[in-house]
Structure formats: structure tokens, C-alpha cells
Amino acid sequence: MHPAGGVTRRGQFARLDIIGASIGAAVMIATTLIAHAVNPFFWYDELATLSLVADRSMAHMVRAIANGAENNPPLYELLMRAWSAAFGTNELSLRLVTGLFAGAALVVLWFLLRRHYTTRATAAGIAVAFFGSEPLLDQLNFARFYGLFIFAVAIVLLVADSANRNERTGRRLLVATFFANLLLVFSHAFGGFYSAAILGALILADLLEHRFRPALYGSAVGAWLVFTMWVPAVISQGQMNQPRSWLVSPTRGDLYALLHRQTLWLPLAAIVLAVSQAVWRNRQVEREQTAADTEARYRTPLVLMGVALICLVPANFLLAKLSLPVFLDRYLLPSILGWGIIVAQMVNGSSSSAASRHGVVVGRHTPVGIVWAVFFGLLAAYPLIYAARKPRVERPALVVTDELRGLPVVVESAFDFWQMAHYADRGAQPYRYLLDWTLALDGANAKSAVQEYKLIDLYATERYILTGVVHPADFLCATSRFLVIDSPAYIWFERRIASDSSYQWGTVGAYHGMPVRLVSKKRPNCEVASPLDQPVRQPGTA
């Protein structure tokens, strides 16, 4: 067997790897199932996914995404359309795809690490990367891009590692490099950053080896060139946050918090590593120095790619501070693969013995191996516990007295409106979202007000939201008695109702901590609204 495999008996350790990877993938899927049982209802972004995937016209869906209905390329929705054709568009079906992709990414990384490291080092890297990443665990119950995103990065890593292990750049390798990077750049708006980071590490590794492979690099760049066809859509999507954005410049505390949440078990892995190294030693195994040199050559590029993925976090932090303030843990989720590589390298190279340095396992039941097996097993339980401990979510609906049942309900927050309008009994309690452009621009309003306005306006125009989206002047003229869910982050009630003497109002209840106001019109008030009170179609929204 190739020495990179790190075993002397193919069958036994192949079975251990299959068991470990299978457990890891099963944990990802089980976490999705448990989290879904705790919260079986779609939230705002997931309702966008559902609306697009359920569109009968693929062309209409892609056009809507290009106009700003999503801030990422349409590959995820296209794949979900194929999935939903077979398994439906219910919440569990669409969310399960995220768990499946995350499980597939884990298997790919396990196979990649196992090319270079021992089984226990691979298991340690997988445990730290997948079982100790709260951003990943948070996303496992969302029908969104992030399972696909991390899987695409894992595939590009695998192909890049294959390129490092092959002296000749054959046609199959070039084709694989192109399509792997094409998958990545179309999986998420940040896909290009990860593709560039891995390519940069690949080029640096080649420079260290005094080789130059322009055809290989060109294959990755070719995928970027294909993506340029989508750049006009990226510009349109970016305009959804103009002239006010919900994004804010991050602080150093945000950077430290993100790094900690990405690798909860990194300190614990370091402690276990130090203890196991101090207490136990593997017996010495003689190997050819040439084999050791070959393995070092193979591992160095992989470690460089791992470092490059990790460095994207502080690099994105600097970019967010200097230019575009986009610093979100889910956008940087694939960096956890870099931590998996680094931890595997640490564990594999920790022992002073030749066996550990060369990736050879001496005895399946060594004390060190048992310690790391326990480490992997204990950490594998954490995602399941994390999902089960989430607060249970009830069906979104406003509970009111019989007297108030049937009154229109103005929901200031688009997040709450879309959920309630989708899940509530529309006949019993009609919900309304008012397109008030003047207040969306007001600096005292919620930071997300502009994007919410534009997004809801676009989804209503594209016929994804069929009822409930109205002009404020039309609603106030035609409605003499209604309810308002008064969110503290929004100012519609304060500016349009509380400050207007033609209305009387009182508090009649609460919804998720927000007061519910009963509003009555004291006298007719049907003046023509100013142009700014009407929906304003901004460039790139339709």
C-alpha cells in the first residue's frame, strides 16, 4: 500500500475509516433531523428559498435571482428544484439537503486527510472541524446554501491535493480542476475567495518545488471567467442594500468570537494532544528516508491550503473594516476545513517516533489510539446535544380575543410578516406589510429596513408573495380599525400612528415580547400620500 495511507494492513484500517466517516456523516444528518424537530418552521431566508424553488418557471426563477431575489448565484436553487421534484418542498425535505451536503463534505475531507495522516489524526481533525463548529451546527437546520458551499470547497481541496500528488498534469486533472472550481464559484458569493485561496496555496507549493503548471492554474481561472457572466447580477444584488445597509463594520471582538465559534474543541484537542504525547510513546519503526521525504512533499501543500483557508477569516475582517462590511460566520464557514487539516497535522506529527512522523499506525489498540477514539466519540455527541438544546419554536401566529379576530394585522418587520403570512390562517387574521419607502430610509428605523422593503417589494412584484403587501396610503385610507405588532427596532407605528391625532390606540397584548396595538381611526384620513410614501423601484430590483 502507498505509505501515505499510514497503515500496514489494508483491510482492518479501511474498515475503521469507513466506520469513522460513516459516523461523522450520520451525525451531520441526525443533527439536521433533531434541530428540525425542535424548530419545524421556515424562517425569513428559508421562505425565500422555498418561493424560488417552487417557481414553476426555471427562467423566471433565475431572472428573479438576478434581479436581487437572492444575493448568491442560482446553482443552489437549481439543485434544489431537482431534489424537490423527487422529494417535495416541505420543510424537512429542503433542510435535509444541508445535512446531506455537510455529511458528504465530511466524508470528502476524511478521505483527503487519510491520504496523508493516521486514522486517529484524521478523526481528530474531523472532530474539531465538524463537531466543534457552531456556525456549521447552526446552519444544519436551514434550507440554505451552506451545506453545498462547504462541500464545494472540500471537492476543490481534494482535486488540488490530487494535483500536488501527480507530477503530470493530464487532461482529466485539468477538467476536474475546472469543474470543481466552477461548482465552488457558483455555490456562494464568497466562493471566488475560497477558490483563489486554494489556487494561491497550490501555486506557492509549486514554487517551493520549483515547478510551474500554467495549464492547471488556467483551469481554475477558467471557472472564474465563466462566473463573470453572472457579475451584472451580482451588482444588482448588491444594490438591494443601497442607500442604507444592515451590515456594520466588525470589531476585533467579532473576529475573536468567530474564530472561537469555528473551533470550539481546538483548545481541548491541544490538551489531549499534550497529555497523550507525555504519557504514551509509539514504538520506533524504521522507514526509508526517501519515503519520509516524499510524504513531507505531499503534506506541505495540503498544510498550505489549510492555512490559506484559515487566513481568509482575518483577511475578510480587514476587507470588512476597509471596504465592504460583510463579515458573517456563515459566509466564512468553509474555513473550518482548514482547521481540520491543521489539527490532523498536529496530531499526526506530535510523537517523536518515526511511526507517527511517517503516518504509520502500530497496533490498532494502542493507548494513544484509544484516547483519540474516545475524543472523537465524545465530540460526535455534541452536535446532537447542541441541536436538542435549542429553544422549541411554536407555529408563528397571533393569538387574540374573539373581538379582535379577523382584524388586519400590520407587521413592521418583514421577517415576522413573511413567517406569519406563510404559516397563519389567513382567513382568521390577515397580515399586512406596508411598503413605506420614506421610513425605510429613516436613520432611526431598523438597519435592515431598506433591504426588507426592496426584497418584499420584489417578491410581491414577481408574484411569490400573493397577498398582504400593500401601499401605506391605500391601507390607511381603506382601514379604520386594525392591529399593529410594534417591533422596538422599527418606527412605523411611532411615526405614522402615535404621532397622528386622527388615531386612537391602546395595547391589547404581546407577540414574542413585542406589544400588540389596537388602532382605531377617529376621523376620515384619506389624503393622497406623497411620492416618497409610494413604492420606489430602485435600480436592479426588477
XYZ file of C-alpha atoms in Angstrom:
542
model
C 0.000 0.000 0.000
C 1.124 3.594 -0.597
C 2.881 4.912 2.519
C 0.552 7.934 2.568
C -2.204 5.617 3.678
C -0.457 5.235 7.027
C -1.317 1.558 7.540
C 0.330 -1.783 7.038
C -2.830 -3.914 6.855
C -5.264 -2.623 4.314
C -8.483 -4.374 5.412
C -8.568 -3.554 9.129
C -7.855 0.133 8.872
C -10.003 0.579 5.812
C -12.899 -0.635 7.910
C -12.028 1.828 10.705
C -12.033 4.674 8.223
C -15.386 3.633 6.795
C -16.835 3.420 10.305
C -15.449 6.807 11.333
C -16.567 8.623 8.188
C -19.984 6.970 8.364
C -20.442 8.042 11.982
C -19.470 11.597 11.084
C -21.859 11.814 8.146
C -24.656 10.269 10.207
C -24.075 12.867 12.943
C -24.496 15.691 10.416
C -27.782 14.266 9.137
C -29.065 13.381 12.621
C -28.312 16.923 13.802
C -30.484 18.267 10.999
C -33.324 15.920 11.965
C -33.152 16.809 15.669
C -32.911 20.546 15.014
C -35.861 20.327 12.641
C -37.938 18.563 15.289
C -37.189 21.443 17.672
C -37.964 24.114 15.055
C -40.016 22.755 12.132
C -40.860 26.166 10.673
C -39.046 28.080 7.932
C -37.694 31.496 8.767
C -37.274 34.542 6.518
C -34.368 33.409 4.287
C -35.733 29.887 4.009
C -39.060 31.223 2.789
C -37.099 32.938 0.020
C -35.570 29.554 -0.833
C -38.992 27.915 -0.863
C -40.524 30.646 -3.048
C -37.795 30.358 -5.666
C -37.582 26.558 -5.680
C -41.363 26.220 -6.003
C -41.483 28.564 -9.020
C -42.986 26.687 -11.968
C -40.716 28.546 -14.382
C -36.977 27.995 -14.071
C -36.304 31.000 -16.304
C -38.476 33.211 -14.122
C -36.657 31.979 -11.025
C -33.206 32.737 -12.465
C -34.381 36.181 -13.599
C -35.723 36.957 -10.138
C -32.433 35.880 -8.534
C -30.502 38.043 -10.980
C -32.723 40.993 -10.050
C -31.911 40.644 -6.364
C -34.212 37.933 -5.011
C -31.057 36.263 -3.687
C -27.538 37.533 -3.023
C -25.880 34.366 -4.331
C -25.678 32.574 -7.693
C -28.608 30.306 -8.637
C -26.834 26.923 -8.518
C -28.250 26.010 -5.101
C -31.824 26.733 -6.178
C -31.332 24.786 -9.409
C -30.130 21.748 -7.460
C -32.983 22.120 -5.001
C -35.506 22.175 -7.829
C -34.226 18.776 -8.949
C -34.326 17.494 -5.363
C -37.827 18.821 -4.691
C -39.134 17.226 -7.883
C -38.441 13.875 -6.234
C -38.910 14.637 -2.521
C -41.188 17.683 -2.330
C -40.802 21.197 -0.980
C -41.773 20.605 2.637
C -39.510 21.950 5.374
C -37.784 18.697 6.254
C -37.120 17.778 2.637
C -35.420 21.078 1.809
C -33.481 21.240 5.070
C -32.251 17.680 4.794
C -30.172 18.665 1.766
C -27.975 20.824 4.011
C -27.276 17.885 6.314
C -26.567 15.602 3.357
C -24.093 18.051 1.811
C -22.387 18.593 5.180
C -22.104 14.831 5.634
C -20.673 14.491 2.120
C -18.140 17.250 2.852
C -17.070 15.372 5.991
C -16.537 12.160 4.014
C -14.514 14.014 1.365
C -12.291 15.641 4.000
C -11.842 12.299 5.781
C -10.691 10.687 2.541
C -8.377 13.639 1.842
C -6.769 13.626 5.296
C -6.451 9.855 5.263
C -4.219 10.115 2.214
C -1.615 11.743 4.465
C -2.316 11.005 8.104
C -3.132 8.225 10.541
C -6.719 7.286 11.267
C -6.606 8.877 14.715
C -5.127 12.124 13.335
C -7.830 12.193 10.671
C -10.539 11.574 13.265
C -9.164 14.373 15.451
C -9.187 16.830 12.547
C -12.718 15.853 11.563
C -13.959 16.137 15.161
C -12.545 19.626 15.644
C -13.726 20.868 12.247
C -17.235 19.403 12.067
C -18.320 18.590 15.618
C -16.932 21.756 17.187
C -18.094 24.410 14.740
C -21.189 26.213 15.990
C -21.648 28.176 12.722
C -21.948 24.835 10.917
C -24.269 23.347 13.538
C -26.472 26.441 13.331
C -26.801 26.078 9.557
C -27.630 22.363 9.532
C -31.307 23.130 10.086
C -31.631 25.779 7.391
C -32.609 25.263 3.771
C -29.799 27.481 2.566
C -26.531 27.373 0.623
C -24.042 26.456 3.303
C -24.001 22.678 3.085
C -23.347 22.959 -0.651
C -20.759 25.687 -0.041
C -18.611 23.649 2.356
C -18.950 20.555 0.143
C -17.744 22.521 -2.898
C -14.650 23.731 -1.000
C -13.921 20.155 0.118
C -14.086 18.981 -3.506
C -11.689 21.721 -4.665
C -9.287 20.750 -1.853
C -9.430 17.110 -2.920
C -8.735 17.937 -6.567
C -5.918 20.334 -5.639
C -4.344 17.665 -3.453
C -4.553 15.206 -6.351
C -2.732 17.761 -8.490
C 0.005 18.005 -5.856
C 0.420 14.243 -5.826
C 0.735 13.965 -9.598
C 3.823 15.084 -11.443
C 1.988 15.065 -14.764
C -0.949 17.370 -15.439
C -3.224 15.200 -17.531
C -6.450 16.146 -19.242
C -8.625 14.537 -16.584
C -6.943 16.584 -13.859
C -7.467 19.808 -15.817
C -11.132 19.017 -16.389
C -11.622 18.086 -12.724
C -9.958 21.328 -11.612
C -12.183 23.412 -13.883
C -15.463 21.827 -12.837
C -14.568 21.698 -9.134
C -13.836 25.431 -9.131
C -16.908 26.107 -11.258
C -19.001 24.327 -8.628
C -17.394 26.444 -5.936
C -17.739 29.893 -7.511
C -21.399 29.263 -8.348
C -22.229 27.818 -4.924
C -21.918 31.079 -2.990
C -20.952 34.718 -3.436
C -17.774 34.077 -1.412
C -16.859 31.017 -3.480
C -14.352 33.013 -5.522
C -12.374 33.921 -2.394
C -12.011 30.272 -1.425
C -11.145 29.233 -4.954
C -8.458 31.922 -5.105
C -7.052 30.976 -1.692
C -6.668 27.313 -2.650
C -5.170 28.220 -6.031
C -2.720 30.582 -4.321
C -1.607 27.808 -1.965
C -1.250 25.450 -4.946
C 0.966 27.925 -6.818
C 3.080 28.566 -3.702
C 3.573 24.817 -3.230
C 4.680 24.536 -6.857
C 7.150 27.397 -6.409
C 8.644 25.605 -3.417
C 9.023 22.526 -5.623
C 10.495 24.623 -8.471
C 7.753 23.701 -10.911
C 5.289 25.740 -12.940
C 1.986 24.401 -14.342
C 0.130 27.196 -16.158
C -2.437 24.830 -17.678
C -3.501 23.707 -14.203
C -3.804 27.254 -12.890
C -5.639 28.255 -16.049
C -8.263 25.579 -15.406
C -9.209 27.256 -12.135
C -9.095 30.715 -13.674
C -11.315 29.452 -16.499
C -14.047 28.779 -13.935
C -13.712 32.389 -12.754
C -14.104 33.627 -16.314
C -17.345 31.684 -16.680
C -18.571 33.317 -13.473
C -18.055 36.790 -14.963
C -21.279 36.223 -16.902
C -23.065 36.485 -13.552
C -21.294 39.691 -12.462
C -24.112 42.042 -13.637
C -26.469 40.069 -11.400
C -24.009 40.415 -8.504
C -24.110 44.179 -8.986
C -27.922 44.162 -8.999
C -27.961 42.041 -5.861
C -25.556 44.435 -4.151
C -27.893 47.347 -4.826
C -30.528 45.772 -2.588
C -28.632 47.263 0.377
C -28.439 50.799 -1.040
C -28.565 53.520 0.206
C -28.736 52.027 3.734
C -27.347 48.659 4.733
C -27.948 46.334 7.668
C -24.277 45.393 7.540
C -21.972 47.052 10.063
C -18.205 47.274 10.341
C -16.929 44.425 12.561
C -14.836 44.859 15.686
C -11.887 42.812 16.888
C -14.267 41.181 19.344
C -16.325 39.962 16.379
C -13.193 38.418 14.849
C -12.201 36.625 18.060
C -15.752 35.419 18.631
C -15.997 33.999 15.107
C -12.667 32.162 15.404
C -13.745 30.712 18.741
C -17.138 29.573 17.438
C -15.478 27.951 14.429
C -13.230 25.721 16.558
C -14.727 25.123 19.997
C -12.642 21.990 20.544
C -9.257 23.290 19.368
C -8.036 24.038 22.931
C -9.338 20.661 24.124
C -7.590 18.908 21.231
C -4.344 20.648 22.205
C -4.712 19.442 25.820
C -5.462 15.858 24.790
C -2.526 16.010 22.384
C -0.143 17.209 25.080
C -1.290 14.607 27.611
C -1.184 11.683 25.186
C 2.250 12.748 23.984
C 3.599 12.982 27.527
C 2.197 9.673 28.790
C 2.495 7.306 25.825
C 5.020 6.726 23.091
C 4.686 4.565 19.997
C 7.446 2.071 19.412
C 10.051 3.019 16.857
C 9.538 1.855 13.264
C 12.335 2.147 10.748
C 11.422 3.513 7.354
C 13.233 4.637 4.276
C 14.241 8.299 4.408
C 13.160 8.709 0.807
C 9.619 7.711 1.753
C 9.639 10.287 4.550
C 10.813 12.973 2.145
C 8.048 12.065 -0.312
C 5.377 12.270 2.380
C 6.661 15.649 3.563
C 6.435 16.929 -0.003
C 2.827 15.758 -0.225
C 1.792 17.150 3.139
C 3.306 20.602 2.790
C 0.920 21.751 0.030
C -2.054 20.415 1.999
C -0.982 22.340 5.096
C -0.533 25.473 2.971
C -4.105 25.091 1.713
C -5.337 24.673 5.276
C -3.535 27.831 6.368
C -4.924 29.704 3.354
C -8.490 28.758 4.295
C -7.983 29.892 7.890
C -6.362 33.148 6.778
C -9.497 34.043 4.829
C -11.165 34.886 8.155
C -8.784 37.718 9.168
C -8.481 38.749 5.504
C -12.242 39.133 5.255
C -12.197 41.025 8.562
C -9.721 43.552 7.116
C -11.785 43.854 3.924
C -14.903 44.477 6.016
C -13.102 47.167 8.014
C -11.673 48.922 4.955
C -14.369 48.484 2.329
C -17.395 46.188 2.194
C -18.681 45.387 5.738
C -19.593 41.757 5.079
C -18.279 39.698 7.985
C -20.668 36.847 8.746
C -19.794 33.481 10.263
C -21.838 31.541 7.717
C -20.077 33.238 4.790
C -16.729 32.051 6.226
C -17.952 28.609 7.201
C -15.650 26.585 4.861
C -12.611 27.871 6.783
C -13.323 25.096 9.299
C -11.862 22.662 6.757
C -8.530 24.428 7.221
C -8.692 23.804 10.964
C -9.357 20.139 10.276
C -6.179 19.935 8.189
C -4.054 21.722 10.790
C -5.299 19.589 13.695
C -4.649 16.384 11.736
C -1.125 17.609 11.009
C -0.558 18.405 14.703
C -1.799 15.060 15.963
C -0.010 13.031 13.307
C 3.302 14.782 13.870
C 3.135 15.040 17.662
C 5.016 11.874 18.523
C 8.771 11.716 18.417
C 8.582 8.262 16.928
C 9.252 7.505 13.312
C 5.929 5.716 13.185
C 3.947 8.830 13.918
C 6.099 11.055 11.751
C 5.612 8.739 8.818
C 1.898 8.140 9.363
C 2.214 4.505 10.449
C -0.212 3.035 12.985
C 1.460 0.461 15.217
C -1.270 -1.616 16.775
C -4.914 -0.773 16.463
C -5.463 -0.793 20.241
C -2.548 1.343 21.458
C -3.400 3.601 24.430
C -2.931 6.716 22.303
C -5.316 5.362 19.685
C -7.912 4.614 22.363
C -7.628 8.146 23.762
C -8.275 9.709 20.363
C -11.112 7.267 19.652
C -12.778 8.391 22.894
C -12.113 12.027 21.939
C -13.819 11.507 18.592
C -16.740 9.615 20.109
C -17.437 12.162 22.830
C -17.270 15.102 20.470
C -19.561 13.345 17.998
C -22.334 13.608 20.584
C -22.021 17.388 20.886
C -23.860 18.331 17.634
C -26.833 16.186 18.692
C -26.919 17.771 22.162
C -26.473 21.244 20.653
C -29.472 20.742 18.369
C -31.671 19.222 21.073
C -30.984 22.094 23.490
C -32.247 24.747 21.086
C -35.435 26.502 22.288
C -38.546 24.821 20.911
C -40.347 27.038 18.390
C -44.126 27.248 18.163
C -46.074 27.834 14.973
C -45.991 31.572 14.110
C -49.455 33.011 14.760
C -51.011 35.867 16.671
C -53.423 34.766 19.407
C -56.122 37.406 20.045
C -59.555 37.592 21.624
C -62.670 36.803 19.617
C -63.455 40.519 19.440
C -60.205 41.210 17.569
C -60.193 38.106 15.417
C -60.298 38.909 11.730
C -58.809 42.402 12.021
C -55.892 43.192 9.681
C -52.511 42.990 11.421
C -49.727 45.355 10.357
C -46.352 43.674 10.898
C -43.492 46.169 10.901
C -40.749 43.573 10.492
C -40.562 41.796 7.145
C -39.030 38.815 8.937
C -42.094 38.366 11.146
C -44.529 39.254 8.352
C -43.321 36.607 5.917
C -43.340 33.874 8.547
C -46.759 34.778 9.895
C -48.325 35.255 6.474
C -46.990 31.856 5.383
C -47.997 29.844 8.447
C -51.050 31.639 9.850
C -54.671 31.045 8.967
C -55.107 33.946 6.557
C -58.870 33.899 6.862
C -58.765 34.307 10.620
C -56.085 37.017 10.799
C -54.879 38.754 7.614
C -51.330 40.110 7.879
C -50.081 43.256 6.150
C -46.646 44.578 5.288
C -46.652 48.270 4.349
C -44.226 49.480 1.682
C -43.253 52.777 3.304
C -40.155 53.985 1.485
C -39.823 57.209 3.477
C -39.467 55.353 6.745
C -37.237 52.690 5.207
C -34.727 55.479 4.535
C -35.070 56.973 8.012
C -31.911 56.536 10.063
C -33.960 55.835 13.190
C -35.506 52.759 11.594
C -34.056 49.238 11.700
C -30.787 48.900 9.771
C -32.332 46.196 7.618
C -35.378 48.282 6.658
C -34.175 49.197 3.147
C -33.278 45.649 2.154
C -36.518 44.325 3.666
C -38.543 46.885 1.732
C -36.848 46.096 -1.568
C -36.930 42.344 -1.077
C -40.609 42.168 -0.111
C -41.495 44.568 -2.937
C -39.578 42.397 -5.421
C -41.091 39.124 -4.210
C -44.579 40.635 -4.395
C -43.913 42.012 -7.892
C -42.597 38.625 -9.043
C -45.771 37.027 -7.620
C -44.005 34.975 -4.960
C -45.935 36.779 -2.216
C -49.527 36.948 -3.436
C -51.289 38.812 -0.628
C -50.561 41.152 2.242
C -48.080 43.581 0.654
C -49.812 46.965 0.343
C -49.151 50.688 -0.043
C -49.462 52.507 3.295
C -51.720 55.260 1.893
C -54.134 52.713 0.415
C -54.229 50.690 3.617
C -54.756 53.637 5.977
C -57.444 55.112 3.751
C -59.420 51.870 3.462
C -58.959 50.527 7.001
C -60.495 52.133 10.086
C -59.548 49.510 12.690
C -56.503 47.252 12.753
C -53.757 45.751 14.901
C -50.043 46.553 14.823
C -47.213 44.297 16.024
C -44.950 47.085 17.234
C -41.344 45.951 16.962
C -38.920 48.083 19.024
C -36.449 48.205 16.116
C -38.969 49.752 13.690
C -40.625 53.177 13.758
C -43.735 52.830 11.567
C -46.200 52.841 14.459
C -44.474 55.736 16.230
C -44.229 57.931 13.118
C -47.470 57.076 11.319
C -49.900 56.339 14.159
C -48.748 57.511 17.594
C -47.848 60.981 16.299
C -51.117 61.417 14.343
C -54.055 62.827 16.308
C -56.567 61.269 13.912
C -55.899 57.835 15.507
C -56.523 56.439 18.944
C -54.753 53.342 20.104
C -54.061 51.051 23.025
C -52.048 47.949 23.881
C -54.051 44.730 23.793
C -51.387 42.045 24.101
C -47.920 40.943 23.059
C -46.279 38.730 20.442
C -42.787 37.348 21.202
C -42.155 40.244 23.564
C -43.425 42.903 21.150
C -46.538 44.913 22.108
C -49.671 44.439 20.017
C -51.535 47.737 19.484
C -55.203 48.168 18.608
C -55.591 51.224 16.345
C -58.853 52.980 15.537
C -59.379 55.899 13.198
C -61.137 58.825 14.864
C -61.920 60.708 11.652
C -61.517 60.139 7.900
C -57.924 60.409 6.756
C -57.574 59.648 3.051
C -55.170 62.319 1.894
C -53.044 61.488 -1.130
C -49.714 60.202 0.004
C -46.516 61.932 -1.007
C -44.483 60.290 -3.793
C -41.928 59.076 -1.260
C -44.658 57.112 0.516
C -45.229 55.050 -2.607
C -43.043 52.065 -3.505
C -39.947 53.286 -5.294
C -38.431 50.808 -7.690
C -34.703 51.016 -7.227
C -32.176 50.046 -9.895
C -31.629 46.307 -10.031
C -34.769 45.232 -8.174
C -36.949 44.344 -11.153
